[in-house]
DNA sequence: GTGAAAGCGCTAACAC
DNA sequence: GTGTTAGCGCTTTCAC
């Protein structure tokens, strides 16, 4: 049962006060080189590490960052968690994973908890949350980074720029003479509607086509919803020959249903996903998709958080370029 | 900027001492019903929540559980994280994700950190760690739950029982007259060798076959290693007609290579994975695999941890039944 | 059944 | 450039 080494122990060993040890660690005031050296060697000798509980109690800030996402088991968010954790580790910050299951009540509860526990920061992909729900966080002075397709309250934002990639996707689809474009989008009550849908709609005109209302299906970001959505689309009199999906999980569900119905992809219907989740290249046919790079998003989020903790006062937005990945399904 | 409500505030509002508030919360000593009621309503009224930093400083225990795994982006571990988080949330415990990237130095560093930070518990899937590396944890009195195929030091264990499932897999493979069985296993220096390999080997005899040394390939748990391993197996004079893989990621790599080499699966070679990762049913042909249920593992780990925190002194092992999932690749 | 008070280890204001 | 010290909010011992 090793005893904990405290700053007082280090101070004694180095022949200084514990305040000096603290200042050596934080760099918040000048310390004479030889004092610093003595402290540092005492720290090394004794194997001292700071007690984060004491620090948190004193400063009112924990060393935790909450990652609040709809579904941590979704490969996109799992990768985001991995990258974020990796990036923040060097600062001694731990990443706490929080699943909202796409429910607004859980999103709000988790935000409230982040405030109560005095988390040092929050990275969140809101799903049904409203921008004003973020106020609790900003009021408490907790830096927040939102990873979302559209701006979301007065916080830092990591947002993909998918315009070019979406245009490429439309080029590809229309080059194959497809004009009846559909989308299986996210739920109607999701925060900010579905920006991926809006983008597709706004670009479709440039390609001599449009997304008629009856060819837009709304549903959850699940495989089941993808299958159901695809089935409904195939029932339309005006049957689509290209289907975009709000994410890859939905696209997989659509593929399930296509197989069940004996509909050839991409022969009869082209299919385009979003995210480039890890499994996108595993399905057959391989999924053509618009890639949102989870690792770049994670790195950007970590950087914004670091800057914020270093005192940057204004909010920043980082754009991450999405990428069209042409595989076999379109 | 909402001010924090402390126990002292609650105590004042309820007309008691802060000690009483503490005891109402912890239940560690009897409190008169009416006192308790007064305290509880004051808590509700003021919206009090305990300051975990202060509690941690005082008790020497944080409210964090570390989940230490080789790769959080692996769907199996992502699901484990999701379940664990869900299960522990009710206790006010947060799950911190820690990626070791299958490296022993990182595994050790993370364990050391769990001790330093006085984590309340650790759930770990060791990869290259040695059982004695766990001693730091046990010496510090930190409850640990290991999720692994074999016992691992004096800690609680969640372990799959894959005997029946593996037997089923062998039945299926040998019923198709396959006798030249191979395995792409984990690395030779992994902790405890590769129990999935040992199990397969020990059962093979019952099916009139064996795993000759030259048909066992060792490598990392990656897609690339799976592809490389499969290529090597196909180069053998004694070419296998059934290949087991230590996990599904490896199996996917093997499939990549089979496609590249124009080898039909399952026609020429049957392929069996382990885990039933989320993508197993997505690949073509769909992967036949031995399912290790991540959610059951997560629930069991949470339960063991809870029991331990409630004071159970002895170590327990929970067996989780693996399941043979027959799909198309074998 | 309840209260008073010490003290966990750190940070930062203040003093020199 | 360095030291002294108060106090963050809680738990728990001791006293009644």
XYZ file of C-alpha atoms (C1' of nucleotides) in Angstrom:
692
model
C 0.000 0.000 0.000
C 2.132 2.830 -1.240
C 1.592 6.071 0.581
C 0.774 9.066 -1.431
C 3.482 11.636 -1.898
C 2.217 15.156 -1.346
C 3.558 18.524 -2.311
C 4.591 19.016 1.281
C 6.841 15.961 0.979
C 8.397 17.316 -2.175
C 8.843 20.728 -0.589
C 10.602 19.227 2.413
C 12.895 17.150 0.217
C 13.781 20.133 -1.925
C 14.127 22.516 0.997
C 11.472 24.913 -0.241
C 7.856 25.701 0.551
C 4.948 23.898 -0.980
C 3.947 27.107 -2.716
C 7.163 26.974 -4.687
C 6.479 23.421 -5.702
C 3.072 24.479 -6.896
C 4.557 27.338 -8.874
C 7.167 25.134 -10.450
C 4.366 22.916 -11.648
C 2.092 25.639 -12.905
C 4.680 28.116 -14.122
C 2.494 30.916 -12.777
C 5.352 32.796 -11.276
C 9.077 32.976 -11.807
C 11.228 30.450 -9.984
C 15.029 30.576 -9.758
C 16.649 27.965 -11.996
C 18.389 26.171 -9.171
C 15.234 26.097 -7.061
C 13.338 24.703 -9.975
C 15.985 22.047 -10.518
C 15.877 21.013 -6.873
C 12.111 20.754 -6.955
C 12.093 18.812 -10.175
C 14.578 16.292 -8.966
C 12.676 15.862 -5.723
C 9.512 15.256 -7.735
C 11.263 12.647 -9.823
C 12.901 11.034 -6.818
C 9.727 10.714 -4.824
C 7.529 9.918 -7.781
C 5.187 12.731 -6.929
C 2.009 13.316 -8.903
C -0.521 15.949 -8.044
C -3.697 15.020 -6.288
C -6.280 16.115 -8.807
C -9.086 15.972 -6.285
C -7.363 18.565 -4.119
C -6.591 20.678 -7.137
C -10.167 20.455 -8.343
C -11.542 21.374 -4.965
C -9.281 24.358 -4.782
C -9.711 25.627 -8.335
C -13.293 24.600 -8.881
C -12.325 22.816 -12.079
C -11.926 19.112 -12.602
C -9.562 17.562 -15.095
C -12.385 15.913 -16.976
C -13.807 16.554 -20.379
C -17.193 15.081 -21.188
C -17.776 13.674 -24.627
C -21.535 13.790 -25.090
C -22.770 11.961 -28.167
C -25.923 10.221 -29.352
C -24.320 6.786 -29.539
C -20.795 5.937 -28.548
C -21.147 2.545 -30.229
C -21.518 4.269 -33.593
C -18.064 3.876 -35.161
C -17.882 7.551 -36.003
C -18.256 8.551 -32.372
C -16.081 5.714 -31.150
C -13.289 7.022 -33.340
C -13.950 10.544 -32.120
C -13.594 9.306 -28.551
C -10.324 7.575 -29.351
C -8.804 10.632 -30.997
C -9.998 13.047 -28.359
C -8.660 10.890 -25.582
C -5.327 10.602 -27.314
C -5.063 14.335 -27.902
C -5.985 15.404 -24.399
C -3.959 12.835 -22.558
C -0.824 14.901 -22.655
C -2.575 17.653 -20.720
C -3.593 15.252 -17.993
C -7.199 15.516 -19.034
C -9.453 12.500 -19.002
C -12.326 11.913 -21.350
C -15.594 10.775 -19.853
C -17.954 9.181 -22.345
C -21.614 10.066 -22.147
C -24.288 8.475 -24.273
C -27.487 10.403 -24.853
C -29.220 7.798 -26.981
C -30.376 10.750 -29.074
C -32.725 11.878 -26.301
C -33.041 15.492 -25.360
C -33.699 14.775 -21.695
C -30.466 12.846 -21.452
C -28.580 15.503 -23.339
C -29.814 18.100 -20.884
C -29.152 15.936 -17.856
C -25.607 15.310 -18.975
C -24.992 18.995 -19.537
C -26.308 19.756 -16.074
C -24.028 17.130 -14.652
C -21.036 18.585 -16.442
C -21.778 21.862 -14.691
C -22.295 20.277 -11.291
C -19.114 18.305 -11.527
C -17.243 21.339 -12.785
C -15.941 19.611 -15.843
C -13.116 21.464 -17.471
C -14.742 21.209 -20.863
C -17.382 19.538 -22.941
C -17.340 18.191 -26.463
C -20.833 17.554 -27.690
C -22.680 16.481 -30.791
C -26.179 17.713 -30.050
C -29.022 15.782 -31.539
C -32.260 17.065 -30.099
C -30.784 19.685 -27.828
C -31.675 23.316 -28.412
C -28.982 25.985 -28.595
C -30.325 27.636 -25.487
C -29.752 24.430 -23.536
C -26.083 25.281 -23.839
C -26.562 28.367 -21.711
C -26.164 26.454 -18.473
C -22.709 25.540 -19.674
C -21.675 28.985 -20.856
C -23.148 30.564 -17.746
C -20.956 28.301 -15.663
C -17.969 29.283 -17.770
C -17.315 25.787 -19.015
C -15.696 25.715 -22.436
C -17.793 23.801 -24.911
C -16.947 22.544 -28.346
C -19.828 21.533 -30.526
C -19.278 19.108 -33.333
C -22.193 19.664 -35.645
C -23.099 20.586 -39.188
C -24.446 23.986 -38.251
C -23.647 26.705 -35.701
C -25.076 26.036 -32.305
C -25.113 28.739 -29.716
C -22.195 30.867 -28.549
C -19.573 28.132 -28.414
C -16.645 26.799 -30.361
C -17.644 24.770 -33.355
C -16.087 22.048 -35.432
C -18.099 21.738 -38.548
C -17.606 19.855 -41.757
C -17.646 21.639 -45.063
C -19.418 19.137 -47.241
C -20.372 21.380 -50.129
C -17.714 20.195 -52.529
C -18.073 16.571 -51.537
C -21.828 16.681 -51.905
C -21.451 18.328 -55.291
C -19.136 15.534 -56.353
C -21.663 12.983 -55.213
C -24.368 14.688 -57.246
C -22.067 14.845 -60.264
C -21.461 11.162 -60.020
C -25.104 10.302 -59.641
C -26.368 12.594 -62.384
C -23.585 11.564 -64.759
C -25.204 8.139 -64.612
C -28.420 9.793 -65.839
C -30.138 9.566 -62.516
C -32.539 12.399 -61.833
C -35.017 11.042 -59.322
C -33.118 11.817 -56.166
C -34.356 10.876 -52.717
C -33.054 11.183 -49.208
C -33.545 9.224 -46.033
C -32.867 12.041 -43.584
C -32.730 12.385 -39.825
C -35.788 12.930 -37.648
C -37.829 16.078 -38.128
C -37.374 17.107 -34.526
C -33.597 16.924 -34.592
C -31.751 20.089 -33.740
C -31.512 22.362 -36.761
C -33.422 19.974 -38.971
C -31.060 17.985 -41.141
C -28.272 20.135 -42.617
C -27.172 17.301 -44.850
C -30.609 17.315 -46.394
C -30.598 21.089 -46.741
C -27.252 21.018 -48.456
C -28.298 18.322 -50.887
C -31.495 20.188 -51.647
C -29.716 23.441 -52.244
C -27.241 21.851 -54.630
C -29.640 19.596 -56.508
C -30.914 22.439 -58.662
C -27.471 22.923 -60.167
C -27.725 19.418 -61.539
C -31.099 19.784 -63.176
C -32.948 17.932 -60.497
C -34.597 18.436 -57.145
C -35.696 16.575 -54.059
C -39.463 16.451 -54.205
C -41.174 16.381 -50.845
C -42.449 12.857 -51.319
C -38.901 11.633 -51.812
C -37.677 12.850 -48.442
C -38.166 10.395 -45.604
C -37.456 11.312 -42.005
C -36.375 8.874 -39.349
C -33.895 7.982 -36.649
C -30.236 7.368 -37.355
C -30.660 3.606 -37.167
C -30.434 0.629 -39.428
C -34.104 -0.141 -38.886
C -35.148 3.356 -39.870
C -32.985 3.054 -42.984
C -34.708 -0.150 -44.007
C -38.155 1.287 -43.361
C -37.327 4.470 -45.219
C -36.030 2.619 -48.234
C -39.132 0.458 -48.340
C -41.347 3.527 -48.331
C -39.348 5.110 -51.116
C -39.671 2.013 -53.264
C -43.438 2.259 -52.832
C -43.648 5.702 -54.378
C -45.176 6.043 -57.809
C -42.311 8.360 -58.640
C -39.644 5.891 -57.630
C -36.168 7.279 -56.962
C -33.099 6.035 -58.805
C -30.668 7.511 -56.286
C -30.995 7.576 -52.509
C -28.859 9.672 -50.199
C -28.781 8.756 -46.526
C -28.081 11.035 -43.580
C -25.482 8.604 -42.308
C -23.947 5.251 -43.103
C -25.949 3.346 -40.539
C -29.127 4.404 -42.316
C -27.556 3.444 -45.640
C -26.824 -0.035 -44.334
C -30.451 -0.406 -43.380
C -31.438 0.698 -46.878
C -29.133 -1.956 -48.303
C -30.749 -4.590 -46.128
C -34.128 -3.709 -47.539
C -32.886 -3.523 -51.129
C -31.540 -7.038 -50.836
C -34.818 -8.186 -49.350
C -36.787 -6.600 -52.174
C -34.420 -7.874 -54.834
C -33.510 -4.377 -55.905
C -30.075 -4.073 -57.438
C -27.670 -1.509 -56.041
C -26.335 0.414 -57.833
C -28.078 -0.970 -60.957
C -31.596 0.145 -60.145
C -30.901 2.513 -57.309
C -27.691 4.308 -56.403
C -26.991 4.686 -52.695
C -24.874 7.341 -51.006
C -24.142 7.485 -47.271
C -22.539 10.012 -44.960
C -19.649 9.646 -42.480
C -17.565 6.857 -43.968
C -17.993 4.793 -40.856
C -15.527 1.954 -40.503
C -17.878 -0.572 -42.034
C -18.632 1.434 -45.176
C -15.942 -0.344 -47.143
C -16.975 -3.730 -45.751
C -20.486 -4.012 -47.057
C -21.317 -5.377 -50.444
C -21.566 -3.450 -52.611
C -19.079 -1.166 -50.906
C -20.785 1.997 -49.787
C -20.191 5.200 -51.659
C -20.247 7.897 -49.044
C -19.427 11.423 -48.040
C -16.658 11.129 -45.543
C -16.682 13.197 -42.357
C -13.277 12.565 -40.860
C -13.766 11.654 -37.208
C -10.096 11.902 -36.391
C -9.763 15.405 -37.830
C -12.861 16.422 -35.943
C -11.383 15.000 -32.750
C -8.094 16.777 -33.235
C -9.804 20.057 -34.026
C -12.043 19.748 -30.982
C -9.041 19.068 -28.774
C -7.243 22.070 -30.191
C -10.187 24.399 -29.660
C -10.500 23.162 -26.103
C -6.821 23.710 -25.409
C -6.936 27.225 -26.815
C -9.963 27.991 -24.738
C -8.342 26.710 -21.580
C -5.329 28.812 -22.440
C -7.547 31.842 -22.301
C -8.779 32.603 -25.803
C -11.878 34.674 -25.118
C -13.741 34.590 -28.441
C -15.466 31.685 -30.075
C -13.935 30.030 -33.053
C -15.206 27.805 -35.809
C -13.037 25.226 -37.481
C -14.078 23.839 -40.813
C -13.123 20.308 -41.667
C -13.369 19.356 -45.286
C -15.614 16.411 -46.043
C -14.577 14.137 -48.866
C -16.516 12.251 -51.493
C -15.535 8.598 -51.422
C -16.647 6.828 -54.584
C -17.069 3.136 -54.073
C -19.564 0.727 -55.585
C -23.009 1.670 -54.357
C -23.225 4.811 -56.510
C -23.151 32.239 -13.246
C -25.037 30.124 -10.780
C -23.416 29.779 -7.396
C -22.793 26.365 -6.098
C -24.993 25.085 -3.293
C -22.992 23.431 -0.538
C -23.924 21.096 2.243
C -23.636 24.004 4.620
C -26.378 25.781 2.689
C -28.591 22.727 2.879
C -27.846 22.326 6.570
C -28.787 25.921 7.267
C -32.000 25.623 5.287
C -32.954 22.431 7.087
C -31.887 23.674 10.477
C -29.382 20.896 11.052
C -25.627 20.487 10.913
C -23.753 19.629 7.764
C -22.795 16.318 9.335
C -26.426 15.335 9.370
C -26.810 16.240 5.733
C -23.859 14.053 4.952
C -25.340 11.168 6.898
C -28.682 11.538 5.187
C -26.881 11.169 1.902
C -24.686 8.261 2.847
C -27.033 6.416 5.194
C -24.077 5.647 7.417
C -25.858 6.441 10.605
C -29.451 6.605 11.709
C -31.287 9.867 11.158
C -34.716 10.680 12.591
C -37.420 10.486 9.927
C -38.445 14.091 10.283
C -34.856 15.301 10.177
C -34.299 13.269 7.062
C -37.435 14.705 5.483
C -36.342 18.255 6.259
C -32.931 17.637 4.767
C -34.312 15.987 1.687
C -36.699 18.775 0.952
C -33.967 21.336 1.457
C -31.798 19.413 -0.990
C -34.579 19.375 -3.537
C -35.433 23.011 -2.973
C -31.900 24.265 -3.359
C -30.970 21.807 -6.092
C -27.989 20.623 -4.144
C -25.558 18.114 -5.608
C -22.464 16.968 -3.855
C -19.105 18.331 -4.817
C -17.283 15.215 -5.908
C -13.901 16.883 -5.751
C -14.330 17.609 -2.060
C -15.650 14.136 -1.453
C -12.734 12.615 -3.332
C -10.207 14.668 -1.454
C -11.700 13.638 1.823
C -12.222 9.947 1.068
C -9.244 9.392 -1.191
C -11.500 7.881 -3.825
C -12.707 9.493 -6.998
C -15.987 8.684 -8.678
C -14.259 7.506 -11.824
C -13.906 4.101 -13.338
C -11.266 3.622 -16.012
C -12.061 1.444 -18.970
C -8.691 0.318 -20.270
C -8.829 -1.456 -23.620
C -6.565 -2.073 -26.598
C -8.724 -0.095 -29.015
C -11.837 1.811 -28.134
C -12.647 2.171 -31.837
C -13.057 -1.602 -32.102
C -16.842 -2.050 -32.076
C -16.621 -4.693 -29.386
C -14.957 -2.293 -26.965
C -17.105 0.617 -28.053
C -20.164 -1.394 -27.122
C -18.545 -2.394 -23.855
C -17.968 1.270 -23.084
C -21.566 2.115 -23.866
C -22.956 -0.612 -21.628
C -20.587 0.062 -18.777
C -21.345 3.746 -18.821
C -25.048 3.068 -18.821
C -24.810 0.623 -15.938
C -22.654 2.777 -13.696
C -24.431 6.019 -14.316
C -27.003 5.383 -11.644
C -24.256 5.213 -9.036
C -22.883 8.569 -10.051
C -19.804 6.939 -11.472
C -18.236 8.184 -14.663
C -16.415 6.051 -17.166
C -13.097 7.314 -18.445
C -11.958 5.703 -21.677
C -8.333 4.736 -21.990
C -6.782 3.346 -25.159
C -3.640 1.271 -24.824
C -3.159 0.601 -28.524
C -2.225 -2.931 -27.429
C 1.038 -1.663 -25.931
C 2.262 -2.878 -22.588
C 3.915 0.407 -21.675
C 0.642 2.224 -22.141
C -1.245 -0.431 -20.241
C 1.138 -0.014 -17.337
C 1.090 3.753 -17.495
C -2.683 3.803 -17.430
C -2.780 1.483 -14.453
C -0.313 3.690 -12.626
C -2.454 6.672 -13.409
C -5.556 4.950 -12.102
C -3.715 4.519 -8.812
C -2.439 8.079 -8.705
C -5.833 9.515 -9.443
C -7.425 7.181 -6.929
C -9.936 5.829 -9.378
C -12.747 4.008 -7.705
C -12.368 1.044 -10.015
C -10.853 -0.251 -13.212
C -12.253 -2.422 -15.959
C -9.504 -3.710 -18.165
C -8.938 -6.027 -21.079
C -5.234 -6.707 -20.816
C -3.376 -7.396 -24.003
C 0.318 -7.474 -23.277
C 0.113 -6.766 -19.586
C 1.403 -9.343 -17.138
C -0.704 -10.447 -14.181
C 1.808 -9.022 -11.774
C 1.344 -5.585 -13.316
C -2.021 -5.635 -11.613
C -0.367 -5.613 -8.222
C -0.044 -1.854 -8.162
C -3.791 -1.729 -8.398
C -4.531 -4.347 -5.780
C -1.898 -2.906 -3.473
C -3.666 0.420 -3.689
C -6.949 -1.292 -2.921
C -8.557 -0.347 -6.197
C -11.176 -2.844 -7.341
C -10.344 -4.239 -10.739
C -12.443 -6.240 -13.117
C -10.624 -8.010 -15.885
C -12.443 -8.929 -19.031
C -10.368 -11.662 -20.576
C -10.484 -15.239 -21.760
C -8.332 -16.541 -18.914
C -7.795 -15.753 -15.220
C -5.521 -12.824 -14.644
C -4.182 -12.175 -11.203
C -6.153 -11.807 -7.988
C -9.032 -9.758 -9.375
C -12.621 -10.147 -10.459
C -12.986 -11.696 -13.855
C -15.569 -11.672 -16.591
C -14.722 -14.444 -18.946
C -16.533 -15.975 -21.846
C -17.209 -19.674 -21.949
C -16.686 -20.457 -25.591
C -16.316 -24.223 -25.398
C -19.759 -25.081 -26.679
C -19.741 -22.376 -29.308
C -16.331 -23.411 -30.575
C -17.466 -27.004 -30.698
C -20.450 -25.962 -32.776
C -18.156 -24.123 -35.136
C -15.989 -27.200 -35.533
C -19.044 -29.353 -36.104
C -20.180 -27.073 -38.839
C -16.791 -26.946 -40.508
C -16.059 -30.660 -40.303
C -19.585 -31.573 -41.396
C -18.625 -29.911 -44.668
C -15.725 -32.369 -44.885
C -13.115 -29.807 -44.031
C -10.191 -31.176 -42.114
C -7.307 -28.813 -42.812
C -7.952 -26.291 -40.110
C -5.884 -23.169 -39.640
C -5.954 -20.205 -37.338
C -4.836 -16.617 -37.600
C -4.216 -15.997 -33.940
C -3.105 -13.061 -31.840
C 0.530 -12.119 -31.317
C 2.822 -14.556 -29.605
C 3.727 -12.076 -26.900
C 0.150 -11.357 -25.923
C -0.756 -12.024 -22.326
C -1.541 -15.689 -21.784
C -0.864 -16.604 -25.391
C -4.097 -16.876 -27.306
C -6.789 -18.746 -25.378
C -9.020 -18.874 -28.405
C -6.286 -20.752 -30.197
C -5.745 -23.085 -27.250
C -9.429 -23.860 -27.061
C -9.677 -24.597 -30.760
C -6.621 -26.769 -30.585
C -7.892 -28.725 -27.619
C -11.231 -29.397 -29.292
C -9.975 -30.150 -32.782
C -8.967 -33.678 -31.842
C -12.571 -34.566 -31.088
C -13.380 -33.861 -34.700
C -10.688 -36.009 -36.191
C -8.435 -33.130 -37.056
C -5.755 -30.918 -35.586
C -4.071 -27.575 -36.000
C -0.620 -28.288 -37.352
C 2.024 -25.764 -36.356
C 2.434 -24.495 -39.873
C -1.239 -23.616 -40.018
C -1.102 -21.286 -37.048
C -0.183 -17.715 -37.891
C 0.448 -15.126 -35.213
C -0.158 -11.437 -35.637
C -1.787 -8.288 -34.338
C -5.528 -7.884 -34.038
C -5.717 -5.782 -37.164
C -7.173 -5.999 -40.605
C -3.703 -5.798 -42.144
C -2.429 -8.675 -40.055
C -5.462 -10.693 -41.086
C -4.738 -10.116 -44.751
C -1.065 -10.959 -44.346
C -1.856 -14.065 -42.337
C -4.346 -15.309 -44.877
C -1.856 -14.783 -47.686
C 0.726 -16.827 -45.840
C -1.733 -19.627 -45.213
C -2.624 -19.788 -48.882
C 1.046 -20.225 -49.654
C 1.351 -23.390 -47.597
C 1.777 -26.676 -49.416
C -0.759 -28.081 -47.001
C -3.344 -25.476 -47.727
C -6.144 -25.064 -45.182
C -9.797 -25.360 -46.113
C -11.015 -23.654 -42.959
C -9.526 -20.627 -41.234
C -10.444 -19.473 -37.748
C -9.520 -15.940 -36.753
C -8.853 -14.600 -33.263
C -11.306 -11.794 -33.863
C -13.569 -10.377 -36.519
C -11.230 -7.594 -37.512
C -8.636 -10.185 -38.468
C -11.308 -12.131 -40.342
C -12.192 -9.060 -42.362
C -8.567 -8.719 -43.355
C -8.554 -12.360 -44.399
C -11.601 -11.705 -46.543
C -9.874 -8.766 -48.185
C -7.026 -11.005 -49.172
C -9.267 -13.843 -50.322
C -11.041 -11.486 -52.669
C -7.720 -10.205 -53.928
C -6.490 -13.740 -54.557
C -9.753 -14.829 -56.140
C -10.333 -17.429 -53.479
C -13.966 -18.253 -52.884
C -15.310 -18.072 -49.366
C -16.791 -20.342 -48.202
C -16.369 -22.480 -51.345
C -12.645 -23.029 -51.154
C -11.997 -21.839 -47.635
C -14.392 -21.504 -44.732
C -13.837 -18.523 -42.461
C -14.830 -18.171 -38.806
C -14.312 -15.052 -36.702
C -14.647 -14.219 -33.024
C -16.624 -11.461 -31.258
C -19.518 -10.825 -33.617
C -18.508 -7.221 -33.996
C -21.205 -4.970 -35.407
C -19.904 -5.296 -38.929
C -19.843 -9.111 -39.005
C -23.278 -9.296 -40.575
C -22.451 -6.522 -43.017
C -19.648 -8.058 -44.973
C -20.168 -10.251 -47.948
C -20.290 -13.131 -47.447
C -21.678 -12.514 -43.979
C -19.204 -13.579 -41.382
C -19.778 -16.750 -39.420
C -18.433 -16.039 -35.980
C -18.270 -16.949 -32.336
C -20.129 -14.246 -30.536
C -18.737 -12.746 -27.339
C -21.542 -10.586 -26.084
C -20.116 -7.175 -25.268
C -23.245 -5.979 -23.532
C -23.389 -8.985 -21.216
C -19.721 -8.507 -20.455
C -20.342 -4.858 -19.673
C -23.250 -5.614 -17.396
C -21.326 -8.331 -15.585
C -18.327 -6.050 -15.120
C -20.552 -3.331 -13.704
C -22.147 -5.791 -11.323
C -18.820 -7.113 -10.074
C -17.629 -3.585 -9.531
C -20.748 -2.644 -7.608
C -20.470 -5.693 -5.396
C -16.854 -4.930 -4.729
C -17.579 -1.355 -3.802
C -20.302 -2.656 -1.508
C -17.671 -4.570 0.342
C -17.476 -8.090 -1.048
C -14.010 -9.195 0.004
C -13.347 -12.215 -2.229
C -12.754 -12.295 -5.941
C -15.417 -13.591 -8.219
C -15.502 -14.912 -11.738
C -18.504 -14.529 -13.972
C -18.834 -16.717 -17.017
C -20.601 -15.354 -20.030
C -21.683 -17.870 -22.603
C -20.334 -17.332 -26.098
C -22.575 -18.242 -28.983
C -21.922 -19.727 -32.374
C -23.465 -17.551 -35.065
C -23.704 -19.415 -38.355
C -23.795 -17.085 -41.306
C -22.361 -17.476 -44.771
C -18.583 -17.588 -44.494
C -18.516 -21.072 -42.981
C -30.032 11.188 17.310
C -27.217 15.193 16.520
C -23.380 18.658 16.413
C -18.537 20.601 16.425
C -14.535 20.550 14.297
C -10.343 18.622 12.134
C -8.212 17.965 8.046
C -7.758 15.722 3.145
C -3.742 18.426 -0.583
C -3.735 21.944 -3.218
C -3.695 27.173 -5.070
C -3.218 31.919 -4.763
C -3.495 36.194 -2.213
C -0.569 38.550 0.625
C 3.657 39.613 2.864
C 8.473 40.213 2.737
C 12.255 35.148 -5.779
C 10.196 32.809 -1.930
C 7.336 31.725 2.231
C 2.985 31.782 5.073
C -1.466 30.758 5.298
C -6.520 30.585 4.470
C -9.789 27.879 2.754
C -12.138 25.025 -1.214
C -16.594 21.279 0.616
C -16.783 17.253 2.236
C -16.530 12.953 5.752
C -15.890 11.203 10.088
C -14.260 11.063 14.883
C -15.336 12.444 19.164
C -18.391 14.319 22.361
C -22.874 14.834 24.220
